[in-house]
Amino acid sequence: MSVRTLPLLFLNLGGEMLYILDQRLRAQNIPGDKARKVLNDIVSTMFNRKFMEELFKPQELYSKKALRTVYDRLAHASIMRLNQASMDKLYDLMTMAFKYQVLLCPRPKDVLLVTFNHLDAIKGLIQDSPTILHQVDETFRQLMEVYCGLSAGEFQLIRQTLLIFFQDLHIRVSIFLKDKVQNSNGRFVLPVSGPVPWGTEVPGLIRMFNHKGEEVKKIKFKHGGNYVTATKEGSFELYGDRVLKLGTNMYSLNRPVDTQTSGASKNSTSRAQENIAPNPLAKEELNFLARLMGGMEIKNPSGPEPGFRLNLFTTDDEEEQAALTKPEELDNKVINIQAMQDQQRSEELARILGELEVTDQPRWSTSKGDDLLAMMDEL
């Protein structure tokens, strides 16, 4: 397992979350000032300096549940609120999109180009906020300093760590199903065409050498694909042509996106087991969450502007139905983690978690904000 994987995982998933929110804000004609506030608040929190310092410390990945808690916190950093079912759906879209990108990376190092694509797009979302732009640029520089000097083997270990993290997730997404890049069981279809990795040749030729290293024979074979040579390598600089399109905004075409449970019983069982199985790193995860979320320094939204509840389903009834079909184990089984040896850390985590406000979200009174209940109608 690579100890340099967490920053790439967090930044790419965060980029996908911002793509989804931005697309729906625009599609529903939400007032520009309110939409900008939501995006600016989330991006500012996501790229907070202290938070980034904690994120970039070498550390192993923790459970999906621990990372999910951080995204619950991040999604509620502004005036927007999501119920549990809507947050589940948002997280499913985020994870499946990045899993697809990792699977399709021509070479392991290209996962860094995918990250740069996400950060380039995020800068486009907050281009009118110089202070936040500076935060993103600082993270860019951190990424270049930490990752650009890594070997191909180290990037392969990072890619392997990411794939292990995603290996049990097979959520069906309509945009992938319509493009025929995902099967009905939720597994992705890998292409046999397009440019080969930079620095490699198109398959179809076998060279044979003698004991002196001299080429003595060539054999051609049919590879069954439609490959082409890569024209140039993507730029790993602060500004430049990334060439690779993975990690760019796939929602910009205003296509409706939906998630469906793939293999409901199997998926539900795996999710339930993840939550009820004892975790030998439980105390370390408590400390990780306390450090990471403590670095966010989120301030409560101020001003007269009311908050609004965001619904990622077509109707409130559909959202409630999704909550009712949630696996029973997830609602009724609770793990009590004893970490009494570090009372101060436990109390700090309890204080932070108490501020999350990700469950039992208040029903806002009738206002213009109520018009946003159908904001994710097509998602």
Short mmCIF file of N, CA and C in Angstrom, two decimals, residues 193-363:
data_model
loop_
_atom_site.label_atom_id
_atom_site.label_comp_id
_atom_site.label_asym_id
_atom_site.label_seq_id
_atom_site.Cartn_x
_atom_site.Cartn_y
_atom_site.Cartn_z
N SER A 193 -8.83 0.35 -28.15
CA SER A 193 -8.52 1.31 -29.20
C SER A 193 -8.00 2.59 -28.57
N GLY A 194 -7.56 3.52 -29.41
CA GLY A 194 -7.08 4.80 -28.93
C GLY A 194 -5.57 4.83 -28.80
N PRO A 195 -5.03 5.95 -28.30
CA PRO A 195 -3.57 6.09 -28.18
C PRO A 195 -2.99 5.16 -27.11
N VAL A 196 -1.84 4.61 -27.39
CA VAL A 196 -1.14 3.79 -26.41
C VAL A 196 -0.40 4.71 -25.44
N PRO A 197 0.07 4.19 -24.30
CA PRO A 197 0.79 5.05 -23.34
C PRO A 197 1.98 5.74 -23.98
N TRP A 198 2.25 6.96 -23.51
CA TRP A 198 3.37 7.73 -24.04
C TRP A 198 4.67 6.95 -23.86
N GLY A 199 5.48 6.92 -24.91
CA GLY A 199 6.77 6.22 -24.84
C GLY A 199 6.70 4.76 -25.22
N THR A 200 5.51 4.27 -25.59
CA THR A 200 5.38 2.87 -26.00
C THR A 200 4.95 2.79 -27.46
N GLU A 201 5.08 1.62 -28.04
CA GLU A 201 4.73 1.41 -29.44
C GLU A 201 3.37 0.73 -29.56
N VAL A 202 2.76 0.90 -30.72
CA VAL A 202 1.50 0.21 -31.01
C VAL A 202 1.76 -1.29 -31.03
N PRO A 203 0.96 -2.11 -30.35
CA PRO A 203 1.18 -3.55 -30.34
C PRO A 203 1.02 -4.16 -31.73
N GLY A 204 1.65 -5.31 -31.92
CA GLY A 204 1.54 -5.99 -33.21
C GLY A 204 2.87 -6.48 -33.73
N LEU A 205 3.96 -6.25 -32.99
CA LEU A 205 5.29 -6.65 -33.46
C LEU A 205 6.07 -7.30 -32.32
N ILE A 206 6.63 -8.49 -32.60
CA ILE A 206 7.49 -9.19 -31.64
C ILE A 206 8.91 -9.17 -32.20
N ARG A 207 9.87 -8.69 -31.42
CA ARG A 207 11.28 -8.69 -31.81
C ARG A 207 12.03 -9.77 -31.03
N MET A 208 12.86 -10.48 -31.69
CA MET A 208 13.66 -11.53 -31.06
C MET A 208 15.14 -11.16 -31.14
N PHE A 209 15.85 -11.41 -30.03
CA PHE A 209 17.26 -11.04 -29.93
C PHE A 209 18.10 -12.27 -29.58
N ASN A 210 19.34 -12.26 -30.00
CA ASN A 210 20.24 -13.35 -29.64
C ASN A 210 20.95 -13.03 -28.33
N HIS A 211 21.87 -13.89 -27.93
CA HIS A 211 22.54 -13.72 -26.65
C HIS A 211 23.43 -12.49 -26.61
N LYS A 212 23.74 -11.94 -27.77
CA LYS A 212 24.56 -10.72 -27.82
C LYS A 212 23.72 -9.44 -27.80
N GLY A 213 22.40 -9.61 -27.76
CA GLY A 213 21.52 -8.44 -27.76
C GLY A 213 21.23 -7.92 -29.13
N GLU A 214 21.55 -8.69 -30.16
CA GLU A 214 21.30 -8.27 -31.54
C GLU A 214 19.94 -8.78 -32.00
N GLU A 215 19.19 -7.88 -32.67
CA GLU A 215 17.88 -8.28 -33.20
C GLU A 215 18.07 -9.23 -34.38
N VAL A 216 17.42 -10.40 -34.27
CA VAL A 216 17.61 -11.40 -35.32
C VAL A 216 16.32 -11.73 -36.06
N LYS A 217 15.17 -11.36 -35.49
CA LYS A 217 13.93 -11.75 -36.15
C LYS A 217 12.78 -10.86 -35.70
N LYS A 218 11.82 -10.63 -36.61
CA LYS A 218 10.61 -9.88 -36.30
C LYS A 218 9.39 -10.71 -36.71
N ILE A 219 8.39 -10.70 -35.85
CA ILE A 219 7.14 -11.41 -36.14
C ILE A 219 5.98 -10.45 -35.90
N LYS A 220 5.13 -10.31 -36.89
CA LYS A 220 3.95 -9.46 -36.73
C LYS A 220 2.74 -10.31 -36.36
N PHE A 221 1.84 -9.73 -35.58
CA PHE A 221 0.62 -10.43 -35.19
C PHE A 221 -0.54 -9.44 -35.15
N LYS A 222 -1.75 -9.95 -35.26
CA LYS A 222 -2.94 -9.11 -35.19
C LYS A 222 -3.35 -8.94 -33.73
N HIS A 223 -3.42 -7.70 -33.31
CA HIS A 223 -3.74 -7.44 -31.90
C HIS A 223 -5.24 -7.27 -31.66
N GLY A 224 -6.03 -7.14 -32.70
CA GLY A 224 -7.48 -7.07 -32.53
C GLY A 224 -8.01 -5.73 -32.07
N GLY A 225 -7.16 -4.73 -31.99
CA GLY A 225 -7.60 -3.41 -31.55
C GLY A 225 -7.40 -2.36 -32.61
N ASN A 226 -7.59 -1.12 -32.23
CA ASN A 226 -7.42 0.00 -33.16
C ASN A 226 -6.58 1.07 -32.47
N TYR A 227 -5.32 0.73 -32.21
CA TYR A 227 -4.44 1.60 -31.44
C TYR A 227 -3.68 2.57 -32.33
N VAL A 228 -3.30 3.71 -31.75
CA VAL A 228 -2.46 4.69 -32.45
C VAL A 228 -1.37 5.15 -31.49
N THR A 229 -0.31 5.68 -32.05
CA THR A 229 0.80 6.19 -31.24
C THR A 229 0.40 7.51 -30.59
N ALA A 230 0.77 7.72 -29.32
CA ALA A 230 0.50 8.97 -28.63
C ALA A 230 1.30 10.09 -29.28
N THR A 231 0.63 11.20 -29.58
CA THR A 231 1.30 12.31 -30.29
C THR A 231 2.27 13.08 -29.39
N LYS A 232 1.91 13.25 -28.12
CA LYS A 232 2.80 13.95 -27.19
C LYS A 232 2.39 13.61 -25.76
N GLU A 233 3.29 13.90 -24.83
CA GLU A 233 3.03 13.64 -23.42
C GLU A 233 2.30 14.83 -22.80
N GLY A 234 1.39 14.56 -21.89
CA GLY A 234 0.69 15.62 -21.21
C GLY A 234 1.61 16.43 -20.32
N SER A 235 1.28 17.70 -20.11
CA SER A 235 2.12 18.59 -19.32
C SER A 235 1.89 18.37 -17.82
N PHE A 236 2.99 18.28 -17.08
CA PHE A 236 2.93 18.17 -15.62
C PHE A 236 3.28 19.49 -14.95
N GLU A 237 3.21 20.58 -15.70
CA GLU A 237 3.50 21.90 -15.17
C GLU A 237 2.22 22.53 -14.63
N LEU A 238 2.38 23.69 -13.97
CA LEU A 238 1.24 24.39 -13.39
C LEU A 238 0.21 24.74 -14.45
N TYR A 239 0.69 25.18 -15.60
CA TYR A 239 -0.17 25.48 -16.75
C TYR A 239 0.34 24.68 -17.95
N GLY A 240 -0.57 24.13 -18.72
CA GLY A 240 -0.14 23.38 -19.89
C GLY A 240 -1.23 22.45 -20.40
N ASP A 241 -0.97 21.86 -21.56
CA ASP A 241 -1.91 20.93 -22.18
C ASP A 241 -1.74 19.56 -21.54
N ARG A 242 -2.76 19.09 -20.85
CA ARG A 242 -2.67 17.79 -20.19
C ARG A 242 -2.81 16.64 -21.19
N VAL A 243 -3.30 16.90 -22.38
CA VAL A 243 -3.51 15.91 -23.45
C VAL A 243 -4.56 14.89 -23.03
N LEU A 244 -4.35 14.23 -21.91
CA LEU A 244 -5.30 13.24 -21.41
C LEU A 244 -6.62 13.91 -21.03
N LYS A 245 -7.73 13.34 -21.44
CA LYS A 245 -9.05 13.92 -21.16
C LYS A 245 -9.70 13.35 -19.92
N LEU A 246 -9.17 12.26 -19.38
CA LEU A 246 -9.72 11.69 -18.16
C LEU A 246 -9.63 12.70 -17.02
N GLY A 247 -10.72 12.85 -16.27
CA GLY A 247 -10.74 13.81 -15.18
C GLY A 247 -11.36 15.14 -15.54
N THR A 248 -11.67 15.34 -16.83
CA THR A 248 -12.39 16.55 -17.22
C THR A 248 -13.88 16.37 -16.91
N ASN A 249 -14.64 17.44 -17.06
CA ASN A 249 -16.03 17.44 -16.63
C ASN A 249 -16.93 16.71 -17.63
N MET A 250 -17.38 15.50 -17.28
CA MET A 250 -18.23 14.74 -18.19
C MET A 250 -19.69 15.16 -18.11
N TYR A 251 -20.02 16.06 -17.17
CA TYR A 251 -21.40 16.53 -17.04
C TYR A 251 -21.65 17.83 -17.81
N SER A 252 -20.65 18.32 -18.52
CA SER A 252 -20.79 19.61 -19.21
C SER A 252 -21.75 19.54 -20.37
N LEU A 253 -22.10 18.34 -20.82
CA LEU A 253 -23.02 18.19 -21.95
C LEU A 253 -24.47 18.22 -21.51
N ASN A 254 -24.70 18.44 -20.21
CA ASN A 254 -26.06 18.50 -19.66
C ASN A 254 -26.84 17.21 -19.88
N ARG A 255 -26.14 16.10 -19.83
CA ARG A 255 -26.83 14.82 -19.96
C ARG A 255 -27.35 14.39 -18.59
N PRO A 256 -28.54 13.78 -18.54
CA PRO A 256 -29.05 13.31 -17.26
C PRO A 256 -28.20 12.16 -16.73
N VAL A 257 -27.96 12.16 -15.44
CA VAL A 257 -27.15 11.13 -14.81
C VAL A 257 -27.96 10.50 -13.70
N ASP A 258 -27.85 9.19 -13.57
CA ASP A 258 -28.58 8.50 -12.51
C ASP A 258 -27.73 7.37 -11.98
N THR A 259 -27.98 6.96 -10.75
CA THR A 259 -27.32 5.79 -10.19
C THR A 259 -28.36 4.76 -9.87
N GLN A 260 -28.01 3.51 -10.12
CA GLN A 260 -28.90 2.41 -9.80
C GLN A 260 -28.09 1.37 -9.05
N THR A 261 -28.73 0.71 -8.11
CA THR A 261 -28.03 -0.32 -7.36
C THR A 261 -27.76 -1.52 -8.24
N SER A 262 -26.51 -1.92 -8.33
CA SER A 262 -26.13 -3.07 -9.14
C SER A 262 -25.97 -4.27 -8.25
N GLY A 263 -26.79 -5.30 -8.48
CA GLY A 263 -26.73 -6.48 -7.64
C GLY A 263 -27.07 -6.11 -6.22
N ALA A 264 -28.30 -5.68 -5.98
CA ALA A 264 -28.69 -5.06 -4.72
C ALA A 264 -28.29 -5.87 -3.51
N SER A 265 -28.60 -7.17 -3.51
CA SER A 265 -28.33 -7.96 -2.32
C SER A 265 -26.84 -8.08 -2.06
N LYS A 266 -26.06 -8.30 -3.12
CA LYS A 266 -24.63 -8.43 -2.96
C LYS A 266 -23.99 -7.11 -2.53
N ASN A 267 -24.41 -6.03 -3.17
CA ASN A 267 -23.86 -4.73 -2.83
C ASN A 267 -24.22 -4.33 -1.41
N SER A 268 -25.48 -4.56 -1.03
CA SER A 268 -25.93 -4.21 0.30
C SER A 268 -25.18 -5.01 1.35
N THR A 269 -24.94 -6.29 1.04
CA THR A 269 -24.23 -7.13 2.00
C THR A 269 -22.82 -6.63 2.21
N SER A 270 -22.13 -6.28 1.11
CA SER A 270 -20.76 -5.82 1.24
C SER A 270 -20.69 -4.51 2.01
N ARG A 271 -21.66 -3.60 1.77
CA ARG A 271 -21.67 -2.35 2.50
C ARG A 271 -21.94 -2.59 3.98
N ALA A 272 -22.87 -3.51 4.27
CA ALA A 272 -23.19 -3.80 5.66
C ALA A 272 -22.00 -4.40 6.37
N GLN A 273 -21.30 -5.33 5.70
CA GLN A 273 -20.14 -5.95 6.32
C GLN A 273 -19.05 -4.93 6.59
N GLU A 274 -18.92 -3.97 5.70
CA GLU A 274 -17.90 -2.94 5.91
C GLU A 274 -18.16 -2.16 7.19
N ASN A 275 -19.45 -1.95 7.50
CA ASN A 275 -19.79 -1.14 8.66
C ASN A 275 -19.81 -1.95 9.94
N ILE A 276 -20.07 -3.27 9.89
CA ILE A 276 -20.19 -4.04 11.12
C ILE A 276 -18.93 -4.81 11.45
N ALA A 277 -18.02 -4.97 10.50
CA ALA A 277 -16.82 -5.73 10.76
C ALA A 277 -15.89 -4.93 11.68
N PRO A 278 -15.30 -5.57 12.70
CA PRO A 278 -14.36 -4.87 13.58
C PRO A 278 -13.17 -4.37 12.79
N ASN A 279 -12.74 -3.19 13.08
CA ASN A 279 -11.63 -2.58 12.36
C ASN A 279 -10.42 -2.48 13.30
N PRO A 280 -9.34 -3.19 13.00
CA PRO A 280 -8.17 -3.15 13.87
C PRO A 280 -7.50 -1.79 13.93
N LEU A 281 -7.82 -0.91 12.97
CA LEU A 281 -7.23 0.43 12.96
C LEU A 281 -8.22 1.48 13.47
N ALA A 282 -9.17 1.05 14.31
CA ALA A 282 -10.24 1.94 14.75
C ALA A 282 -9.70 3.19 15.43
N LYS A 283 -8.77 3.02 16.36
CA LYS A 283 -8.26 4.19 17.08
C LYS A 283 -7.49 5.12 16.14
N GLU A 284 -6.70 4.52 15.22
CA GLU A 284 -5.97 5.34 14.26
C GLU A 284 -6.93 6.14 13.38
N GLU A 285 -8.07 5.54 13.03
CA GLU A 285 -9.05 6.26 12.21
C GLU A 285 -9.67 7.41 12.99
N LEU A 286 -9.89 7.21 14.28
CA LEU A 286 -10.39 8.31 15.11
C LEU A 286 -9.40 9.47 15.09
N ASN A 287 -8.14 9.15 15.27
CA ASN A 287 -7.11 10.19 15.27
C ASN A 287 -7.01 10.86 13.89
N PHE A 288 -7.11 10.05 12.83
CA PHE A 288 -7.06 10.57 11.46
C PHE A 288 -8.20 11.56 11.22
N LEU A 289 -9.41 11.18 11.60
CA LEU A 289 -10.56 12.05 11.39
C LEU A 289 -10.44 13.33 12.20
N ALA A 290 -9.98 13.19 13.43
CA ALA A 290 -9.84 14.38 14.29
C ALA A 290 -8.84 15.36 13.70
N ARG A 291 -7.72 14.85 13.20
CA ARG A 291 -6.71 15.73 12.61
C ARG A 291 -7.20 16.35 11.30
N LEU A 292 -7.75 15.48 10.45
CA LEU A 292 -8.12 15.94 9.11
C LEU A 292 -9.26 16.93 9.15
N MET A 293 -10.34 16.59 9.87
CA MET A 293 -11.49 17.49 9.91
C MET A 293 -11.22 18.70 10.79
N GLY A 294 -10.36 18.52 11.78
CA GLY A 294 -10.00 19.67 12.60
C GLY A 294 -9.26 20.73 11.81
N GLY A 295 -8.57 20.30 10.74
CA GLY A 295 -7.85 21.25 9.89
C GLY A 295 -8.73 22.00 8.94
N MET A 296 -10.01 21.62 8.83
CA MET A 296 -10.90 22.29 7.87
C MET A 296 -11.25 23.70 8.31
N GLU A 297 -11.36 23.91 9.60
CA GLU A 297 -11.69 25.23 10.14
C GLU A 297 -12.91 25.83 9.47
N ILE A 298 -14.00 25.08 9.47
CA ILE A 298 -15.23 25.55 8.85
C ILE A 298 -15.96 26.51 9.78
N LYS A 299 -16.36 27.63 9.22
CA LYS A 299 -17.15 28.59 9.98
C LYS A 299 -18.61 28.45 9.59
N ASN A 300 -19.48 28.64 10.55
CA ASN A 300 -20.91 28.56 10.26
C ASN A 300 -21.31 29.65 9.29
N PRO A 301 -22.14 29.32 8.30
CA PRO A 301 -22.58 30.33 7.34
C PRO A 301 -23.23 31.51 8.05
N SER A 302 -22.85 32.70 7.65
CA SER A 302 -23.40 33.90 8.28
C SER A 302 -24.20 34.69 7.26
N GLY A 303 -24.94 35.64 7.77
CA GLY A 303 -25.73 36.47 6.88
C GLY A 303 -27.19 36.07 6.87
N PRO A 304 -28.04 36.91 6.27
CA PRO A 304 -29.48 36.66 6.28
C PRO A 304 -29.93 35.59 5.28
N GLU A 305 -29.04 35.15 4.37
CA GLU A 305 -29.46 34.22 3.33
C GLU A 305 -29.80 32.86 3.93
N PRO A 306 -31.01 32.35 3.66
CA PRO A 306 -31.40 31.06 4.24
C PRO A 306 -30.73 29.90 3.54
N GLY A 307 -30.58 28.79 4.26
CA GLY A 307 -30.03 27.60 3.66
C GLY A 307 -31.11 26.86 2.87
N PHE A 308 -30.71 25.86 2.12
CA PHE A 308 -31.69 25.09 1.36
C PHE A 308 -31.28 23.63 1.34
N ARG A 309 -32.26 22.77 1.23
CA ARG A 309 -32.01 21.33 1.16
C ARG A 309 -31.92 20.91 -0.29
N LEU A 310 -30.90 20.18 -0.62
CA LEU A 310 -30.67 19.71 -1.98
C LEU A 310 -31.12 18.26 -2.09
N ASN A 311 -31.90 17.96 -3.10
CA ASN A 311 -32.41 16.61 -3.31
C ASN A 311 -31.84 16.05 -4.60
N LEU A 312 -31.09 14.97 -4.53
CA LEU A 312 -30.49 14.39 -5.71
C LEU A 312 -31.40 13.40 -6.42
N PHE A 313 -32.61 13.25 -5.92
CA PHE A 313 -33.59 12.36 -6.54
C PHE A 313 -34.66 13.19 -7.23
N THR A 314 -35.47 12.53 -8.04
CA THR A 314 -36.50 13.22 -8.80
C THR A 314 -37.53 13.87 -7.89
N THR A 315 -37.94 13.17 -6.84
CA THR A 315 -38.94 13.68 -5.90
C THR A 315 -38.52 13.36 -4.48
N ASP A 316 -39.19 13.99 -3.52
CA ASP A 316 -38.95 13.68 -2.11
C ASP A 316 -39.34 12.24 -1.80
N ASP A 317 -40.41 11.76 -2.44
CA ASP A 317 -40.84 10.38 -2.20
C ASP A 317 -39.77 9.39 -2.62
N GLU A 318 -39.13 9.68 -3.75
CA GLU A 318 -38.08 8.78 -4.24
C GLU A 318 -36.89 8.78 -3.28
N GLU A 319 -36.58 9.94 -2.73
CA GLU A 319 -35.49 10.04 -1.78
C GLU A 319 -35.80 9.25 -0.51
N GLU A 320 -37.04 9.38 -0.02
CA GLU A 320 -37.45 8.65 1.17
C GLU A 320 -37.45 7.15 0.93
N GLN A 321 -37.86 6.73 -0.28
CA GLN A 321 -37.86 5.31 -0.62
C GLN A 321 -36.43 4.76 -0.62
N ALA A 322 -35.49 5.57 -1.13
CA ALA A 322 -34.09 5.13 -1.14
C ALA A 322 -33.56 4.95 0.27
N ALA A 323 -34.00 5.83 1.18
CA ALA A 323 -33.59 5.71 2.58
C ALA A 323 -34.17 4.46 3.22
N LEU A 324 -35.43 4.11 2.85
CA LEU A 324 -36.08 2.93 3.43
C LEU A 324 -35.46 1.63 2.94
N THR A 325 -34.92 1.64 1.71
CA THR A 325 -34.32 0.43 1.16
C THR A 325 -32.86 0.27 1.55
N LYS A 326 -32.38 1.15 2.39
CA LYS A 326 -31.01 1.06 2.88
C LYS A 326 -30.87 -0.24 3.68
N PRO A 327 -29.75 -0.96 3.56
CA PRO A 327 -29.59 -2.21 4.28
C PRO A 327 -29.84 -2.06 5.77
N GLU A 328 -30.56 -3.03 6.33
CA GLU A 328 -30.97 -2.95 7.72
C GLU A 328 -29.79 -2.82 8.66
N GLU A 329 -28.68 -3.51 8.31
CA GLU A 329 -27.53 -3.50 9.20
C GLU A 329 -26.94 -2.11 9.35
N LEU A 330 -27.05 -1.31 8.30
CA LEU A 330 -26.46 0.02 8.33
C LEU A 330 -27.16 0.92 9.33
N ASP A 331 -28.46 0.68 9.54
CA ASP A 331 -29.21 1.55 10.42
C ASP A 331 -29.20 1.07 11.87
N ASN A 332 -29.17 -0.27 12.06
CA ASN A 332 -29.39 -0.81 13.38
C ASN A 332 -28.13 -1.27 14.10
N LYS A 333 -27.06 -1.53 13.37
CA LYS A 333 -25.86 -2.03 14.01
C LYS A 333 -24.92 -0.86 14.27
N VAL A 334 -24.48 -0.75 15.51
CA VAL A 334 -23.61 0.35 15.90
C VAL A 334 -22.36 -0.22 16.53
N ILE A 335 -21.21 0.27 16.11
CA ILE A 335 -19.95 -0.17 16.68
C ILE A 335 -19.51 0.86 17.71
N ASN A 336 -19.26 0.42 18.92
CA ASN A 336 -18.74 1.29 19.96
C ASN A 336 -17.23 1.12 20.02
N ILE A 337 -16.50 2.17 19.73
CA ILE A 337 -15.04 2.10 19.71
C ILE A 337 -14.50 2.69 21.01
N GLN A 338 -13.72 1.89 21.74
CA GLN A 338 -13.12 2.34 22.97
C GLN A 338 -11.72 2.85 22.70
N ALA A 339 -11.47 4.09 22.96
CA ALA A 339 -10.14 4.68 22.79
C ALA A 339 -9.85 5.55 23.99
N MET A 340 -9.97 4.96 25.17
CA MET A 340 -9.87 5.74 26.40
C MET A 340 -8.46 6.21 26.70
N GLN A 341 -7.46 5.61 26.05
CA GLN A 341 -6.09 6.00 26.35
C GLN A 341 -5.75 7.40 25.84
N ASP A 342 -6.56 7.88 24.92
CA ASP A 342 -6.31 9.21 24.38
C ASP A 342 -7.60 10.02 24.54
N GLN A 343 -7.91 10.37 25.77
CA GLN A 343 -9.18 11.02 26.07
C GLN A 343 -9.30 12.36 25.37
N GLN A 344 -8.21 13.12 25.31
CA GLN A 344 -8.26 14.45 24.69
C GLN A 344 -8.58 14.34 23.20
N ARG A 345 -7.97 13.35 22.51
CA ARG A 345 -8.24 13.17 21.09
C ARG A 345 -9.68 12.75 20.86
N SER A 346 -10.19 11.85 21.73
CA SER A 346 -11.56 11.38 21.58
C SER A 346 -12.56 12.52 21.77
N GLU A 347 -12.29 13.36 22.77
CA GLU A 347 -13.18 14.49 23.02
C GLU A 347 -13.16 15.47 21.85
N GLU A 348 -11.98 15.68 21.25
CA GLU A 348 -11.86 16.59 20.11
C GLU A 348 -12.65 16.05 18.93
N LEU A 349 -12.54 14.73 18.67
CA LEU A 349 -13.29 14.14 17.57
C LEU A 349 -14.78 14.24 17.81
N ALA A 350 -15.21 14.00 19.07
CA ALA A 350 -16.63 14.08 19.39
C ALA A 350 -17.15 15.50 19.13
N ARG A 351 -16.34 16.50 19.46
CA ARG A 351 -16.74 17.88 19.24
C ARG A 351 -16.88 18.17 17.75
N ILE A 352 -15.91 17.68 16.94
CA ILE A 352 -15.94 17.93 15.50
C ILE A 352 -17.12 17.23 14.86
N LEU A 353 -17.33 15.95 15.22
CA LEU A 353 -18.44 15.21 14.64
C LEU A 353 -19.77 15.82 15.01
N GLY A 354 -19.85 16.42 16.19
CA GLY A 354 -21.08 17.06 16.62
C GLY A 354 -21.46 18.24 15.77
N GLU A 355 -20.47 18.80 15.05
CA GLU A 355 -20.72 19.97 14.21
C GLU A 355 -21.03 19.59 12.76
N LEU A 356 -20.99 18.30 12.44
CA LEU A 356 -21.16 17.90 11.05
C LEU A 356 -22.54 18.23 10.50
N GLU A 357 -23.59 17.98 11.28
CA GLU A 357 -24.97 18.24 10.88
C GLU A 357 -25.32 17.56 9.56
N VAL A 358 -24.94 16.29 9.45
CA VAL A 358 -25.23 15.58 8.20
C VAL A 358 -26.47 14.70 8.31
N THR A 359 -27.06 14.57 9.50
CA THR A 359 -28.28 13.80 9.65
C THR A 359 -29.35 14.67 10.25
N ASP A 360 -30.58 14.25 10.06
CA ASP A 360 -31.73 14.99 10.56
C ASP A 360 -31.66 16.45 10.17
N GLN A 361 -31.45 16.68 8.90
CA GLN A 361 -31.35 18.05 8.42
C GLN A 361 -32.67 18.78 8.59
N PRO A 362 -32.63 20.04 9.00
CA PRO A 362 -33.86 20.78 9.22
C PRO A 362 -34.63 21.00 7.93
N ARG A 363 -35.93 20.91 8.03
CA ARG A 363 -36.79 21.26 6.90
C ARG A 363 -36.97 22.76 6.89
#
